[in-house]
mmCIF file of C-alpha atoms in Angstrom:
data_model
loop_
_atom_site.group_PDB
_atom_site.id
_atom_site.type_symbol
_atom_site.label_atom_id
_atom_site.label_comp_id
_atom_site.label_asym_id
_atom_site.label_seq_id
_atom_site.Cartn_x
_atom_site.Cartn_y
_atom_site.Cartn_z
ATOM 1 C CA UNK Y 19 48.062 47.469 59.856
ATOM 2 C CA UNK Y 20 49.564 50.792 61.637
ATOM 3 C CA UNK Y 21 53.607 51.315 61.047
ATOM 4 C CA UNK Y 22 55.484 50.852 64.223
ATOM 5 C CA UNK Y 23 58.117 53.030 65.166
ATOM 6 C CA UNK Y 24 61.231 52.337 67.461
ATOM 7 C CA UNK Y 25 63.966 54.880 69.399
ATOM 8 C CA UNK Y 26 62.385 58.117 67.222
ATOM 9 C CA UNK Y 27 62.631 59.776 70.337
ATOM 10 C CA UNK Y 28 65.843 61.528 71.435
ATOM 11 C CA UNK Y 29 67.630 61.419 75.286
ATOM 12 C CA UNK Y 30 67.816 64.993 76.326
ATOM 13 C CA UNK Y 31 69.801 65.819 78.720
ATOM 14 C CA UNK Y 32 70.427 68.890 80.099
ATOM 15 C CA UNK Y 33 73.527 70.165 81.004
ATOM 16 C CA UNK Y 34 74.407 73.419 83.170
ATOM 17 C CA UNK Y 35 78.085 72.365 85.177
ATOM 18 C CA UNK Y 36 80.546 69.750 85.053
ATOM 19 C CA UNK Y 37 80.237 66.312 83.996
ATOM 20 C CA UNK Y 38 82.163 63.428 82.550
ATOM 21 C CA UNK Y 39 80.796 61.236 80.166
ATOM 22 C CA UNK Y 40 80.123 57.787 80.082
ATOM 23 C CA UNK Y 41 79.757 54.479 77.404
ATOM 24 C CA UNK Y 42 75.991 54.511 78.326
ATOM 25 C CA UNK Y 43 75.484 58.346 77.035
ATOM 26 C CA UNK Y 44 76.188 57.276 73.742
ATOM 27 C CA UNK Y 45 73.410 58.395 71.556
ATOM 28 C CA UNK Y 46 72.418 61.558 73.868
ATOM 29 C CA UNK Y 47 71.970 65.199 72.701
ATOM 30 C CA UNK Y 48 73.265 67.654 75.323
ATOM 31 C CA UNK Y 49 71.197 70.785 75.991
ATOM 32 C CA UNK Y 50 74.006 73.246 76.515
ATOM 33 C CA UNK Y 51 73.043 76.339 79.054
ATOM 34 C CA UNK Y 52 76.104 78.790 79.365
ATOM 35 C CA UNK Y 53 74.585 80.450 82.658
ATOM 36 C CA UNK Y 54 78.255 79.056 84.085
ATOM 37 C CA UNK Y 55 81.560 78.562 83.062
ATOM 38 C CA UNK Y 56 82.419 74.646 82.977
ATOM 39 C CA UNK Y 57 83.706 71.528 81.477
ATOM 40 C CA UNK Y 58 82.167 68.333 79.825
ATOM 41 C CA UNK Y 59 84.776 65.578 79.826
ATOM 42 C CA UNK Y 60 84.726 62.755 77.160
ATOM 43 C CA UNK Y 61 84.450 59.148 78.245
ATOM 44 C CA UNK Y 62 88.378 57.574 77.889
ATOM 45 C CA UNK Y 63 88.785 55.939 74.704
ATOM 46 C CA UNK Y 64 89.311 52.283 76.219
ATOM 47 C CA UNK Y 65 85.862 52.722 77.644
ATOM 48 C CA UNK Y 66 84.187 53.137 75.076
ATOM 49 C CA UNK Y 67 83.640 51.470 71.625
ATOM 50 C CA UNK Y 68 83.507 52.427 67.903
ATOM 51 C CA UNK Y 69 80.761 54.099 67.219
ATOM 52 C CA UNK Y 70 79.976 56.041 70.489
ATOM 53 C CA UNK Y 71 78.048 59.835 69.351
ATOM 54 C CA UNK Y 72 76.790 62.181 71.180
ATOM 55 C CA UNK Y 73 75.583 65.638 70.084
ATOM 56 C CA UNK Y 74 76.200 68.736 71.747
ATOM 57 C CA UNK Y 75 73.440 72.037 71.373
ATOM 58 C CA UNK Y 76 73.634 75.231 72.659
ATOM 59 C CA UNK Y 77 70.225 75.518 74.329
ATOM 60 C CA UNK Y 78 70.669 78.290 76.978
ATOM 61 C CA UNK Y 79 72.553 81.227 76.039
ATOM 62 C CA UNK Y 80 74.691 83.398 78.256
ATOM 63 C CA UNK Y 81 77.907 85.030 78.937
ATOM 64 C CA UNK Y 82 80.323 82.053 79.740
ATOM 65 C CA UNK Y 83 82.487 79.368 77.632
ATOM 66 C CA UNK Y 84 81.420 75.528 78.212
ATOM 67 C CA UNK Y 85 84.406 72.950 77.269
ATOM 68 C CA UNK Y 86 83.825 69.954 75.683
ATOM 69 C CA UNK Y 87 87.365 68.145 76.520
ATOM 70 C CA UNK Y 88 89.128 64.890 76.451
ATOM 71 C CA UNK Y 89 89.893 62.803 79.316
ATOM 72 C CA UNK Y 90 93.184 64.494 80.244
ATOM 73 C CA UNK Y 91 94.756 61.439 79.664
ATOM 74 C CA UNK Y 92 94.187 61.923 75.731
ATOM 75 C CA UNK Y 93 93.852 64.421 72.833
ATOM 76 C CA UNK Y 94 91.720 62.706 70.303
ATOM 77 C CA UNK Y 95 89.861 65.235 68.678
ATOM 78 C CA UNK Y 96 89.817 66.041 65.062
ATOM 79 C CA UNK Y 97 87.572 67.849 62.834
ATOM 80 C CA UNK Y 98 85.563 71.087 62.574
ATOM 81 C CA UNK Y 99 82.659 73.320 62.659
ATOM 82 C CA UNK Y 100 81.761 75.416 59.981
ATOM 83 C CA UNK Y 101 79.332 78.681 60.061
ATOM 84 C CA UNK Y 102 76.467 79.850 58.193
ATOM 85 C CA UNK Y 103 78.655 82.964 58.031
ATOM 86 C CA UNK Y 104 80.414 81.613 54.736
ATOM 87 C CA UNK Y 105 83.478 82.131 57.034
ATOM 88 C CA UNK Y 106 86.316 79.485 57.418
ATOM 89 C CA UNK Y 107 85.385 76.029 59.506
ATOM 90 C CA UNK Y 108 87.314 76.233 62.811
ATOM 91 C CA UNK Y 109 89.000 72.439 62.238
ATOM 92 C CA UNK Y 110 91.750 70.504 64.131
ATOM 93 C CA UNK Y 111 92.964 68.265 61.101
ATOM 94 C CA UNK Y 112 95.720 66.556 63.796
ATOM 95 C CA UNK Y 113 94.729 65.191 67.381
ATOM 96 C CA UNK Y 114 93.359 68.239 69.966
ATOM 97 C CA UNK Y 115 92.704 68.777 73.242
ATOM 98 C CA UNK Y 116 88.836 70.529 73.272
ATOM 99 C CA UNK Y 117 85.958 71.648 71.474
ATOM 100 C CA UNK Y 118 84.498 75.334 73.264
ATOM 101 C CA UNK Y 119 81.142 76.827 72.928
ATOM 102 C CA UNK Y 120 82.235 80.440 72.967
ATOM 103 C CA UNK Y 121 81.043 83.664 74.896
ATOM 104 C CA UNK Y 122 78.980 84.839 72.018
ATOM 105 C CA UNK Y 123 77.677 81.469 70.551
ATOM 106 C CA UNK Y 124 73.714 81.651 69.630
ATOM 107 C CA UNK Y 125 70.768 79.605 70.269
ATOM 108 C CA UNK Y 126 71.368 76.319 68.157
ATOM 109 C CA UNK Y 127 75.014 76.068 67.427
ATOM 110 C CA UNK Y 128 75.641 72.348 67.557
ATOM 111 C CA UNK Y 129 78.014 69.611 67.000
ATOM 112 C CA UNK Y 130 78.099 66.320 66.747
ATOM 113 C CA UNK Y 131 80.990 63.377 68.302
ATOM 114 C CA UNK Y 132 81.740 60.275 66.809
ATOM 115 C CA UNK Y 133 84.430 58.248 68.232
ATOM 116 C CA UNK Y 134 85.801 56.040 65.360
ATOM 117 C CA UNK Y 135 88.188 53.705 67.295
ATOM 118 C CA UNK Y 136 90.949 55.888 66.800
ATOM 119 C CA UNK Y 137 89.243 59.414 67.264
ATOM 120 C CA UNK Y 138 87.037 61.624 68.655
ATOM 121 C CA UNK Y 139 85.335 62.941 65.008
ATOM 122 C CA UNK Y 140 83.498 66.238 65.963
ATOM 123 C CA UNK Y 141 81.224 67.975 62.813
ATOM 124 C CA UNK Y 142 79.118 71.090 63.738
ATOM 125 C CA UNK Y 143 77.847 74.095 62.511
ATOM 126 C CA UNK Y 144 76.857 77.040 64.049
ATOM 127 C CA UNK Y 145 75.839 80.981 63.243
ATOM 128 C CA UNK Y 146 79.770 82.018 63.064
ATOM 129 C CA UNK Y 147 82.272 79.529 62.737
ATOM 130 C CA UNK Y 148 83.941 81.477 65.413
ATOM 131 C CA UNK Y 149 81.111 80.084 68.166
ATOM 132 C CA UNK Y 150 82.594 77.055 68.591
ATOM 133 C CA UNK Y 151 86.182 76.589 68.468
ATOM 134 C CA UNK Y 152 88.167 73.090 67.666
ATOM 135 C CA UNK Y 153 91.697 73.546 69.825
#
């Protein structure tokens, strides 16, 4: 009898301006291009439930920052991203307004959301811990 196999593939979605997030995103990796400056706004916190993820990859470099914010309503961030560098994690250990893929990130720098019922958890690494910031 064969193995069966369920959800082993990912939702991709690709992402090149502005968009808020939703509850039903939950689970989706976000292919990053930095041809534009813009902003990706996290879902508000009372729509959402413990446990929502998402991850966040830098897919498409270029010259420009992309924000990954709260709803303005909030700062519930925390956490950090540390770089293959060996330099210092950039980390938010109180509540924050915005992750940022920098001018200057590279192919592949990715983090990763949790939302814990409190907090937005972010983790990441990425070829300088510079790349992406945690503000």
């Amino acid at each position: 009898m064969g193995r069966v196999f369920f959800n082993t593939r990912k939702n991709i979605v690709d992402v090149a301006a502005a968009k808020v997030l939703i509850a039903s995103d939950s689970g989706s990796v976000f292919n990053i291009n930095q041809a534009s400056a813009y902003e990706i706004t996290l879902p508000l916190s009372t729509t959402i439930e413990k446990g929502w993820n998402a991850t966040f990859i830098l897919g498409t470099v270029a010259g420009n920052a992309v924000t990954i914010a709260n709803n303005t309503a909030e700062d519930l961030i925390v956490g950090g991203v540390a770089g293959h560098d060996g330099g210092a994690a950039t980390a938010a250990e109180t509540a924050v307004d915005e992750i940022v893929f920098i001018s200057g990130a590279v192919l592949g720098d990715t983090c990763h959301v949790l939302f814990n019922g409190t907090n937005f958890i972010v983790t990441g690494t990425a070829g300088d811990a510079a790349h992406i910031t945690v503000s």
